[in-house]
Tab-separated table of C-alpha atoms and ligand atoms in Angstrom:
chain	number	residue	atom	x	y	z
P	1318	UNK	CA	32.198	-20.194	3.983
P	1319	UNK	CA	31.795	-20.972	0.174
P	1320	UNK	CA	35.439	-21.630	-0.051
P	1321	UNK	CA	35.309	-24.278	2.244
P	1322	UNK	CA	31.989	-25.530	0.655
P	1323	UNK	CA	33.709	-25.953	-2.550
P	1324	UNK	CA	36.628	-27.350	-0.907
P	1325	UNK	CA	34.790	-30.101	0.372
P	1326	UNK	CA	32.717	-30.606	-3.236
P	1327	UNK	CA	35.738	-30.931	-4.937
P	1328	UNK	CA	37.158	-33.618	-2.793
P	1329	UNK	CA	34.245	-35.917	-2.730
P	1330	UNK	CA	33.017	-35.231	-6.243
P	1331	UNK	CA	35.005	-33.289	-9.419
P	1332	UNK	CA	33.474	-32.008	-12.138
P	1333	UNK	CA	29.839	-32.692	-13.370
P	1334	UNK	CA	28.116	-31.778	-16.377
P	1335	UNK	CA	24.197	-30.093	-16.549
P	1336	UNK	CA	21.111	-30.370	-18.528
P	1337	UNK	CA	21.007	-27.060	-20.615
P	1338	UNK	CA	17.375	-27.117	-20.249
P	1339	UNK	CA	17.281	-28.086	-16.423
P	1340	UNK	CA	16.479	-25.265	-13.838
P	1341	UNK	CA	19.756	-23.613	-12.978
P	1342	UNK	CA	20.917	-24.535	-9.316
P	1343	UNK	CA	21.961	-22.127	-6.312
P	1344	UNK	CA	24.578	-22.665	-3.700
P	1345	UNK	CA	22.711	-23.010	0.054
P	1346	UNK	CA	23.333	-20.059	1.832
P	1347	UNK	CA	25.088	-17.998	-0.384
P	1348	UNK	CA	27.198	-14.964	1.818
P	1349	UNK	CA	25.395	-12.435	-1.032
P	1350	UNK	CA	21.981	-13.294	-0.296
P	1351	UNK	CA	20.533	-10.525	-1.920
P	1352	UNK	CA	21.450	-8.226	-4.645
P	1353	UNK	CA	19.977	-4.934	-5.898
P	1354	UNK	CA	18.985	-4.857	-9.512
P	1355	UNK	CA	21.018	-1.563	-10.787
P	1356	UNK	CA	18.364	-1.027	-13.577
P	1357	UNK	CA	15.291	-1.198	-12.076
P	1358	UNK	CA	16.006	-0.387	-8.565
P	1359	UNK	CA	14.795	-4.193	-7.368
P	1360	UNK	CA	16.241	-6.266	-4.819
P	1361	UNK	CA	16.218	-9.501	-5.949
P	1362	UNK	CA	17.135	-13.236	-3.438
P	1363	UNK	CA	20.375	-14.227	-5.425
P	1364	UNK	CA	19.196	-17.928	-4.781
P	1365	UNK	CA	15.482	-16.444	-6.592
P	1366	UNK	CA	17.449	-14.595	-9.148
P	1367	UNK	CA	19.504	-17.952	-10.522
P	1368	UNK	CA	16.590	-20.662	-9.813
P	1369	UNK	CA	14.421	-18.339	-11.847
P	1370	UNK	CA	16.712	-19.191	-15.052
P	1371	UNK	CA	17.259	-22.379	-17.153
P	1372	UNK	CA	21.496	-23.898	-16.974
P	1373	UNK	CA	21.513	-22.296	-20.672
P	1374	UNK	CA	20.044	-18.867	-19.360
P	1375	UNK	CA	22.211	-18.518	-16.927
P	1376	UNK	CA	25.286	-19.204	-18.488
P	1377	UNK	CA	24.148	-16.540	-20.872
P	1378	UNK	CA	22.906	-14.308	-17.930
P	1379	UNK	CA	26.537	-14.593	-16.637
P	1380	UNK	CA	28.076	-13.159	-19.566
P	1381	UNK	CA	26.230	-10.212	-19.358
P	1382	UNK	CA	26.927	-9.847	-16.273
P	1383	UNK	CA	30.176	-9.713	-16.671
P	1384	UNK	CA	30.616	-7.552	-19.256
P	1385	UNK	CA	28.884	-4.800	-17.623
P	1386	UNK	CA	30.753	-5.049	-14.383
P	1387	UNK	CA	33.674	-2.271	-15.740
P	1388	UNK	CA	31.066	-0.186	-17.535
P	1389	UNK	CA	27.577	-0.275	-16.399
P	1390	UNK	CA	27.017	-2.712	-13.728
P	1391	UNK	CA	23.747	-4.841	-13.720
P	1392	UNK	CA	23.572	-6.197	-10.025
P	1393	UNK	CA	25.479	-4.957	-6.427
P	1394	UNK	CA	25.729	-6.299	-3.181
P	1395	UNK	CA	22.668	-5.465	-1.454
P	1396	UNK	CA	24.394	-4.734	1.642
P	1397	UNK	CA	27.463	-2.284	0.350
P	1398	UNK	CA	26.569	-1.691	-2.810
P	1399	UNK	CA	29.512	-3.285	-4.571
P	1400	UNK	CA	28.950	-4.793	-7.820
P	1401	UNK	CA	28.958	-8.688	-8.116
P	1402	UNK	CA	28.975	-10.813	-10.744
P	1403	UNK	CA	27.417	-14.249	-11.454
P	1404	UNK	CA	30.166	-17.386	-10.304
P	1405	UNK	CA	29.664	-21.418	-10.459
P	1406	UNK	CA	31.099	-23.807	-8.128
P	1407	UNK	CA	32.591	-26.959	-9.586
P	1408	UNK	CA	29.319	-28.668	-8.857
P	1409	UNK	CA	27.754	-25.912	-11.660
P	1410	UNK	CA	26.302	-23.961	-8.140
P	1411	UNK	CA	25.860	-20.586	-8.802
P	1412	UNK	CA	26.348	-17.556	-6.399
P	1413	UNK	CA	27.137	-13.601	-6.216
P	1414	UNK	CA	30.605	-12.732	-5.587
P	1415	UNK	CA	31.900	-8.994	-4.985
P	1416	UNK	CA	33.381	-7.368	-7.682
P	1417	UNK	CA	36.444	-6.526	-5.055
P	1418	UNK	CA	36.374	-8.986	-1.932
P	1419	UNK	CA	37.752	-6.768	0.555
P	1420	UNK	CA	36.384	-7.971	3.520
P	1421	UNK	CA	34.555	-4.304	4.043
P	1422	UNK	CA	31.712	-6.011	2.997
P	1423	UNK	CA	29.089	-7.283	5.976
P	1424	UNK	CA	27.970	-9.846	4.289
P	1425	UNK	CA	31.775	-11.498	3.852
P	1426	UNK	CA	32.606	-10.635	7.610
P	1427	UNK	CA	29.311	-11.376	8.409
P	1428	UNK	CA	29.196	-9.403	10.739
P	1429	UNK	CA	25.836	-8.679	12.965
P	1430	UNK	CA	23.718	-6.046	11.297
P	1431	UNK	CA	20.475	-4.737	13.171
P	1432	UNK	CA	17.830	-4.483	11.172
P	1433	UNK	CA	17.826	-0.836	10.760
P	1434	UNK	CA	21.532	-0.580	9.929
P	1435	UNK	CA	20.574	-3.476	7.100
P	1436	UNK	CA	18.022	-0.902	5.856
P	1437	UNK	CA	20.175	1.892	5.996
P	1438	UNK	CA	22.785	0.336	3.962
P	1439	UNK	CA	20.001	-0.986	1.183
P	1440	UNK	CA	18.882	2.237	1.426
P	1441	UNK	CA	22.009	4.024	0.529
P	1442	UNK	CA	22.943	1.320	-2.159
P	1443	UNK	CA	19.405	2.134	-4.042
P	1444	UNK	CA	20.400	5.633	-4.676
P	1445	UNK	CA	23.379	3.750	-7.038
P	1446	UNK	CA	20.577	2.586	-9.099
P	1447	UNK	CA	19.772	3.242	-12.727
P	1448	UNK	CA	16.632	4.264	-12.125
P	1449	UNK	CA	16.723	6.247	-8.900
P	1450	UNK	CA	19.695	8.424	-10.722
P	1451	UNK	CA	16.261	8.592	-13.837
P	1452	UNK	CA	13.639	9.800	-11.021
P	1453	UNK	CA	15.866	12.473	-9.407
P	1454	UNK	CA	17.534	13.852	-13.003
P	1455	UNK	CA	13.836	13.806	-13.930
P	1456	UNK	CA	12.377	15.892	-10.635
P	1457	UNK	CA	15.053	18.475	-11.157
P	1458	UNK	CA	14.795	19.173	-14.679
P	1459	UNK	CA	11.037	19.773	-13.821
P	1460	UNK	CA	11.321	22.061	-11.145
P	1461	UNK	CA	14.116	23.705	-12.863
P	1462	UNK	CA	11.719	24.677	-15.904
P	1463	UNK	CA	9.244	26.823	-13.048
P	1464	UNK	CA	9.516	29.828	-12.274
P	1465	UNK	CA	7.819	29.512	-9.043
P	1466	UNK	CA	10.510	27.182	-7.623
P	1467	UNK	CA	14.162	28.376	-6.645
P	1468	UNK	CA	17.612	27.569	-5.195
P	1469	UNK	CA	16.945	23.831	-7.068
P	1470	UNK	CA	19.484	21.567	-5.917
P	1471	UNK	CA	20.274	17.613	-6.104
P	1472	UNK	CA	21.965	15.539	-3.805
P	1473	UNK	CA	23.006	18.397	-1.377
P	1474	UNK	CA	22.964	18.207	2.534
P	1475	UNK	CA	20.441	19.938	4.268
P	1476	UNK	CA	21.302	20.769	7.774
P	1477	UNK	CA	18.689	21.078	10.762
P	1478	UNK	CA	17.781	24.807	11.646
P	1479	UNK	CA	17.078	23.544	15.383
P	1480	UNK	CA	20.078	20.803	15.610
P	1481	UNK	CA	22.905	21.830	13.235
P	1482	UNK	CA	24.613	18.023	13.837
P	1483	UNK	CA	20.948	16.387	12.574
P	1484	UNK	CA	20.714	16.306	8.512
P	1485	UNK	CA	19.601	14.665	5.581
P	1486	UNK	CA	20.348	14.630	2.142
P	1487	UNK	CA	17.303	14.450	-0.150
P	1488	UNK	CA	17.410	13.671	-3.788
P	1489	UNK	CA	16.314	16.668	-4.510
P	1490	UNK	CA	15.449	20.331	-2.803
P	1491	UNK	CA	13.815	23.423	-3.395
P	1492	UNK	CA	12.374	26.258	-2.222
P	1493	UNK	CA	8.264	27.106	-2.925
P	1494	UNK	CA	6.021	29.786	-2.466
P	1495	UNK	CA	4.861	27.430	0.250
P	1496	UNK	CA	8.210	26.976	2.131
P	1497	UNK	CA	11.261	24.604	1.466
P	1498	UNK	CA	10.369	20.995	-0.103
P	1499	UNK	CA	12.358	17.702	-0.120
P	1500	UNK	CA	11.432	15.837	-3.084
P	1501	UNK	CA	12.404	12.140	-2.285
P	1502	UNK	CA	12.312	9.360	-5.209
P	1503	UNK	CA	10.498	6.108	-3.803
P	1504	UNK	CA	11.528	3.023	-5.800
P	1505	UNK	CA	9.120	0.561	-5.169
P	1506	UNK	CA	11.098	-1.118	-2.271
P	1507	UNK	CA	11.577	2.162	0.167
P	1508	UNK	CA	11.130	0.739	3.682
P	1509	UNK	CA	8.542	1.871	6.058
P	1510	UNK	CA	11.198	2.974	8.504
P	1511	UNK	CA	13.278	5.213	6.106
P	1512	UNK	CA	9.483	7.019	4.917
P	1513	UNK	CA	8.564	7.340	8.938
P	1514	UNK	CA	12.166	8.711	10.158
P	1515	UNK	CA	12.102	10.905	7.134
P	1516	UNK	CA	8.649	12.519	7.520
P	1517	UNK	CA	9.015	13.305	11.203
P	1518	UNK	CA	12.608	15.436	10.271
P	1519	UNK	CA	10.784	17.368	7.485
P	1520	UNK	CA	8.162	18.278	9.734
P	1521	UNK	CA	10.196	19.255	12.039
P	1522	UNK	CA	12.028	21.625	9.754
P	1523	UNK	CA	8.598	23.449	8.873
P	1524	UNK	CA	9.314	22.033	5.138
P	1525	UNK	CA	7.237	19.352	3.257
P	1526	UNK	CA	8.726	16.147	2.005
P	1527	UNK	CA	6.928	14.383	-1.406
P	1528	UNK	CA	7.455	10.867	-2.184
P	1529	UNK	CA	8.245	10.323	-6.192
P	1530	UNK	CA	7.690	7.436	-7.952
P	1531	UNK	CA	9.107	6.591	-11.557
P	1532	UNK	CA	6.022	4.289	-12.369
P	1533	UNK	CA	2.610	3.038	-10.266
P	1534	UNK	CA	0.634	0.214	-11.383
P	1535	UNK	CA	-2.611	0.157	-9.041
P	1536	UNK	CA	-2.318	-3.686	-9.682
P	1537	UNK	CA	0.907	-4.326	-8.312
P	1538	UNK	CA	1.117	-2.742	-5.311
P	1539	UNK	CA	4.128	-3.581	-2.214
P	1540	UNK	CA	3.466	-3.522	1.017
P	1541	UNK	CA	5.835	-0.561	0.910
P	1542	UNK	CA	4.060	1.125	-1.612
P	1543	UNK	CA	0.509	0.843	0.606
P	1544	UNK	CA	2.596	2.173	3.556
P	1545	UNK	CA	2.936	5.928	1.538
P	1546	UNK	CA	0.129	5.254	-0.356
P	1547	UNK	CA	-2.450	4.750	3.065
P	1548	UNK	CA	-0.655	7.527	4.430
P	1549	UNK	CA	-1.085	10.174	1.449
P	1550	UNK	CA	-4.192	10.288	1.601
P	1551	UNK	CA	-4.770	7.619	-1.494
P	1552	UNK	CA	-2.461	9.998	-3.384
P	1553	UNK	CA	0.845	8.715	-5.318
P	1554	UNK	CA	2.952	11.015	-7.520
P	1555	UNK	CA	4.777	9.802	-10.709
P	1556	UNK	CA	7.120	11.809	-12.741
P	1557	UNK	CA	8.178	10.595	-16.232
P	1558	UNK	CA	9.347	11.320	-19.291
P	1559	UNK	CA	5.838	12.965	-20.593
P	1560	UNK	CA	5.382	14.667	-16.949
P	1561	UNK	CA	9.078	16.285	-17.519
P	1562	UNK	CA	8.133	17.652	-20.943
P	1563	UNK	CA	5.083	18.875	-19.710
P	1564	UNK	CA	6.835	21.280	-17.158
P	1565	UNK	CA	8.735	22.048	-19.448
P	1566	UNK	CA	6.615	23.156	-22.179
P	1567	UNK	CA	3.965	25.490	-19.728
P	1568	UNK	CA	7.074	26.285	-17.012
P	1569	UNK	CA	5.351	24.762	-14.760
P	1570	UNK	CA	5.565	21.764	-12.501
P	1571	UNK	CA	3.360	19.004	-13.411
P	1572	UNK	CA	3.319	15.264	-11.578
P	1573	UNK	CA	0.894	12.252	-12.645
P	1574	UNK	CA	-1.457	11.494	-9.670
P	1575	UNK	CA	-2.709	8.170	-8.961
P	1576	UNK	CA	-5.529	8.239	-6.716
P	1577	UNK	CA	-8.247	5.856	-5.758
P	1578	UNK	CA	-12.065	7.272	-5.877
P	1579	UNK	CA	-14.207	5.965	-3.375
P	1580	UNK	CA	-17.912	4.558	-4.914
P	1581	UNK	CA	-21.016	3.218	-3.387
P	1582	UNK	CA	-22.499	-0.042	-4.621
P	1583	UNK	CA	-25.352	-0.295	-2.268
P	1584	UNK	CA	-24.553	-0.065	1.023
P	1585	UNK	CA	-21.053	-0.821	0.393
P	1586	UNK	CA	-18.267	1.632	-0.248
P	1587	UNK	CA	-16.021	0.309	-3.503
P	1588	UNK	CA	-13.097	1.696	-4.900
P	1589	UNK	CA	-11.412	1.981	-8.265
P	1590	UNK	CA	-8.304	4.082	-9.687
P	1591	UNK	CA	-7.919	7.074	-11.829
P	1592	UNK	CA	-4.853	8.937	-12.635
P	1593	UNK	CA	-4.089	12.531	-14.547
P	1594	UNK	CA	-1.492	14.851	-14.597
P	1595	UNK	CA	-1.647	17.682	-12.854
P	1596	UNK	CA	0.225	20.854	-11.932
P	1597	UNK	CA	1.886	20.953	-8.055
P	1598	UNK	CA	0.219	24.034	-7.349
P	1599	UNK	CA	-3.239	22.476	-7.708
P	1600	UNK	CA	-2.180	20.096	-4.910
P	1601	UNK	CA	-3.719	20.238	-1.091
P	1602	UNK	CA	0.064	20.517	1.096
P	1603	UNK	CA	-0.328	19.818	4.572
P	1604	UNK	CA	3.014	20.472	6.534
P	1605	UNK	CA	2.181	19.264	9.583
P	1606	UNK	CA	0.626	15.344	8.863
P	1607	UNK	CA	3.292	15.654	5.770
P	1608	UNK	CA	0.702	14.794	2.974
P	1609	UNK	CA	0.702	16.527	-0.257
P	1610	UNK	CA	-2.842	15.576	-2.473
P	1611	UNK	CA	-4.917	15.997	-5.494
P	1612	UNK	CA	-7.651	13.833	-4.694
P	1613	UNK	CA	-9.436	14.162	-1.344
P	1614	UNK	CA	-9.998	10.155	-0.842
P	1615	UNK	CA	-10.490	10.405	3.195
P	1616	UNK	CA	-12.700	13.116	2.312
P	1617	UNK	CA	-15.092	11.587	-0.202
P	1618	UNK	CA	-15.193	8.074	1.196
P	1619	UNK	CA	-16.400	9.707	4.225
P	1620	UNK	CA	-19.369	11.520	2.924
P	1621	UNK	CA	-20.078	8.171	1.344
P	1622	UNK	CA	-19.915	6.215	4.281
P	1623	UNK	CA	-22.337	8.782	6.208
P	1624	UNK	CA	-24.726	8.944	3.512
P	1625	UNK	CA	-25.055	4.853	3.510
P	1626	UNK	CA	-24.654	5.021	7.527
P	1627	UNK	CA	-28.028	7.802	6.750
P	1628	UNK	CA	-29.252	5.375	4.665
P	1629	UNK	CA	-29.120	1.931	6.646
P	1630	UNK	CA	-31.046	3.737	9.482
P	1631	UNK	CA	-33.571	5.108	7.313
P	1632	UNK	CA	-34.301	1.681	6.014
P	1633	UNK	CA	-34.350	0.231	9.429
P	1634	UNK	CA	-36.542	3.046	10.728
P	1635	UNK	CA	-39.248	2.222	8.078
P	1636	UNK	CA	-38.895	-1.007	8.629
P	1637	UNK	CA	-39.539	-0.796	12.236
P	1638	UNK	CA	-42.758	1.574	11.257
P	1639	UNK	CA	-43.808	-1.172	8.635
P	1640	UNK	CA	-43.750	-4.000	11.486
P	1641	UNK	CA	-45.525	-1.885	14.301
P	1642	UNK	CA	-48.173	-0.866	11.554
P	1643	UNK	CA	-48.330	-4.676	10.449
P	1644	UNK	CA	-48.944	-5.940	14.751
P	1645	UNK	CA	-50.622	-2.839	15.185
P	1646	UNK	CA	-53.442	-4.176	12.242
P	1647	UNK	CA	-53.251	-7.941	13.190
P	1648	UNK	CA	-54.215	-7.417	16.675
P	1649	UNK	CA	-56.954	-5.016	15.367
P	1650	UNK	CA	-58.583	-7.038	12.917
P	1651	UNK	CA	-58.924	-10.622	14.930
P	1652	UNK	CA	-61.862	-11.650	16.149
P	1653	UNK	CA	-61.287	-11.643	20.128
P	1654	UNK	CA	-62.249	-14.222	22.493
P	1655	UNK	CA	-61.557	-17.075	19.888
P	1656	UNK	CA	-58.793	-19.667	19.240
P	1657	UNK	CA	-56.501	-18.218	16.516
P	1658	UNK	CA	-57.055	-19.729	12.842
P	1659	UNK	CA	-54.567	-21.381	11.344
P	1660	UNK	CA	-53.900	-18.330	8.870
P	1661	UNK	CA	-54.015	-16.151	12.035
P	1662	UNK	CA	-50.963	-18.558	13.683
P	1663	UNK	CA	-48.938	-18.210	10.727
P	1664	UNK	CA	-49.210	-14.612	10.507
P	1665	UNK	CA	-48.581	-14.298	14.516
P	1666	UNK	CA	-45.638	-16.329	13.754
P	1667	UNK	CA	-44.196	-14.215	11.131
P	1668	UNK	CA	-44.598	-11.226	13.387
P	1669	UNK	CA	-42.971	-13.401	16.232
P	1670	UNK	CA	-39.784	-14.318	13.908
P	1671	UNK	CA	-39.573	-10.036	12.808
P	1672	UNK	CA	-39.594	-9.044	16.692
P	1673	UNK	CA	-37.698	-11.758	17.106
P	1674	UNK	CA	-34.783	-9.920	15.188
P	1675	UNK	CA	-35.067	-6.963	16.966
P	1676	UNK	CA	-34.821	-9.016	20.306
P	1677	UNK	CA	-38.639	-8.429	21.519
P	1678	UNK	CA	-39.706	-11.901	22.620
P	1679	UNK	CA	-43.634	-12.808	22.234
P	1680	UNK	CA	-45.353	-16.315	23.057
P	1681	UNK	CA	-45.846	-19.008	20.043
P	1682	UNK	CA	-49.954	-17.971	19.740
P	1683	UNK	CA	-51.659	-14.813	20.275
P	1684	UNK	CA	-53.637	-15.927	23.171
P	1685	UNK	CA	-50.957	-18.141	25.002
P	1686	UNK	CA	-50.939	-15.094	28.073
P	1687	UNK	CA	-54.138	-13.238	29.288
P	1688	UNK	CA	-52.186	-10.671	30.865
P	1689	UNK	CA	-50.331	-10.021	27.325
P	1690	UNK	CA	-53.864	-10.100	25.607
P	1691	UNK	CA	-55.081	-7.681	28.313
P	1692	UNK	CA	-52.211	-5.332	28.048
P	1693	UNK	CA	-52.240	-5.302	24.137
P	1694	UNK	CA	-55.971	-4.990	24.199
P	1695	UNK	CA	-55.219	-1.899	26.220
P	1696	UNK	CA	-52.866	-0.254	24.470
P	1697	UNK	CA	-54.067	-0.862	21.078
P	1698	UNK	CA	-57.326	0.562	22.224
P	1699	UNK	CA	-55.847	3.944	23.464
P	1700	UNK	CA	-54.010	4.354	20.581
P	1701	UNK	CA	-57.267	3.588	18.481
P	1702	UNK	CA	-59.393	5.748	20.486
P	1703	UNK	CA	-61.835	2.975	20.442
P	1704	UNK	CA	-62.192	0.057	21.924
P	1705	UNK	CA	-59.781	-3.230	20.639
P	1706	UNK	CA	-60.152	-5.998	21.541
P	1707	UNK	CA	-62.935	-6.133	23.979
P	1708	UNK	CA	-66.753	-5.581	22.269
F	232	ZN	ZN1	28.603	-6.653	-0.085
């Protein structure tokens, strides 16, 4: 495809020069549309990735690029994981090309990909990454230094007890006191699908999988990151380099937990964060919904709801007293027989509008219906244990 492109370019136009300081242009529809940042574990739009840089940036950008491609590549393909570099078209275009353009690639051969083999295959690519390889080195050297874990291992298979051909291989496995756990790292772009498929085999297996995270900002949160997050119970692990030493130092496995803490601001529930380290064995594990907490969030924002819920219908309850107390000493006090007073309307009508609310319908003035007065007389009477309304 971009051969052709350029093909064309070159016959109708030649070479052109750019504005160093202009925004740096993109080819349309590039056959890399998106590659994974190796560092930080990001996929980025190629097309986002270049128009994000001044002509002079990316020229510089390119360099780099290139220089790491032998060594320490900065950017793959984010469909197989190849690393690309940074190329211009005559035109000064820019686009990903494969390091080696061997036509494995789907995105040369475009061939059809479903959308779960597309996920797959980003999937597998992120494990290349810089910092998954950080997350996974980290995880292991932590359960390594307890005691209480055994039979550590890192990118091994583990087969299905009940269906020998069915396996996974998690970053990182162990077994507990509490049975066998799959420790997974979860860059910040871990699809839905992957966290879903995954959870179901664990559970199946009797074990536990835990997400990992290498960093959490409550502030910058991905969908993704809400999908584990909602489904944890509020609860997201981190392990780091002060986590790791930690472990280390007391032999025991320690993870920073962010969690959110429910709060009532009147009859609202609110929210804010709070995160501490804390050792695994102080977490809640739950094999069979998969969750693995610190912080009971379901739990507390639940007692908080009920004790508002308690609250609202106390309030309404008194309020409902208040207003029958209120009718109850209006119809008592006025002079029977008479044509309201002005100050008598506007109370009557300030009763009205409060039954109103609660869907009880009375007429404009107090003595619009004889039968109304009647039955009020009569009721207000038996409750008084005198007579109301009549001398
Ligand atoms: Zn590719």
């Amino acid at each position: 495809m971009e051969a052709e492109t350029i093909d064309q370019e070159r016959i109708s136009t030649g070479n052109v020069t750019f504005d160093p300081l202009a925004r740096a242009i993109a080819v349309e529809n590039p056959a890399i549309a998106e590659v994974l940042d190796l560092d930080t574990g990001e996929f980025v739009g190629s097309n986002e990735f270049i128009t994000a840089h001044r002509y002079e940036e990316i020229i510089t950008a390119r360099h780099t690029i290139r220089s790491r491609l032998s060594e320490k590549p900065a950017f793959a393909c984010a469909l197989c994981a190849t690393p690309v570099y940074l190329v211009s078209n005559q035109f000064k275009h820019f686009f990903f090309r494969h390091i080696c353009e061997d036509g494995s690639c789907p995105a040369q051969t475009r061939g059809e990909l479903s959308r779960s083999e597309i996920l797959a295959r980003k999937y597998h690519g992120l494990r290349e990454s810089e910092a998954h390889k950080k997350i996974k080195a980290l995880i292991e050297a932590s359960l390594v230094a307890d005691p209480q874990f055994s039979e550590v291992k890192s990118e091994r298979q583990w087969r299905s007890k009940r269906d020998p051909k069915s396996r996974r291989q998690p970053d990182v496995q162990a077994s507990s006191p509490i049975g066998q756990i799959a420790f997974e790292a979860q860059l910040s772009t871990t699809f839905l699908d992957v966290v879903v498929e995954r959870r179901s085999f664990y559970r199946d297996e009797g074990a536990l999988l835990i997400w990992v995270m290498g960093r959490f900002d409550p502030d910058y949160r991905r969908m993704t990151t809400d999908d584990l997050l909602f489904s944890n119970n509020s609860n997201i692990f981190v392990v780091d380099d002060e986590t790791r030493q930690i472990s280390e130092d007391q032999s025991r496995l320690h993870l920073r937990c962010h969690y959110r803490v429910p709060d009532r601001s009147g009859e609202s529930l609110t929210d804010r964060w709070e995160s501490r380290i804390v050792p695994f064995d102080a977490l809640i594990c739950e094999l069979e919904s998969q969750r693995a907490w610190y912080f009971d969030y379901e739990g507390k924002a639940a007692a908080i709801r009920a004790e508002i819920e308690n609250d609202v219908r106390e309030r309404k309850r008194a309020d409902d007293e208040a207003l029958r107390e209120g009718f109850i000493k209006f119809w008592s006090e006025r002079v029977p027989h008479y044509e309201a007073a002005d100050h008598e309307r506007a109370q009557w009508l300030a009763l009205r509008e409060e039954l109103g609310e609660r869907e009880i319908d009375i007429p404009s003035s107090p003595d619009d219906y004889s039968s109304l007065v009647a039955l009020l007389n009569g009721i207000i009477s038996a409750k008084a244990g005198h007579p109301v309304g009549w001398n």
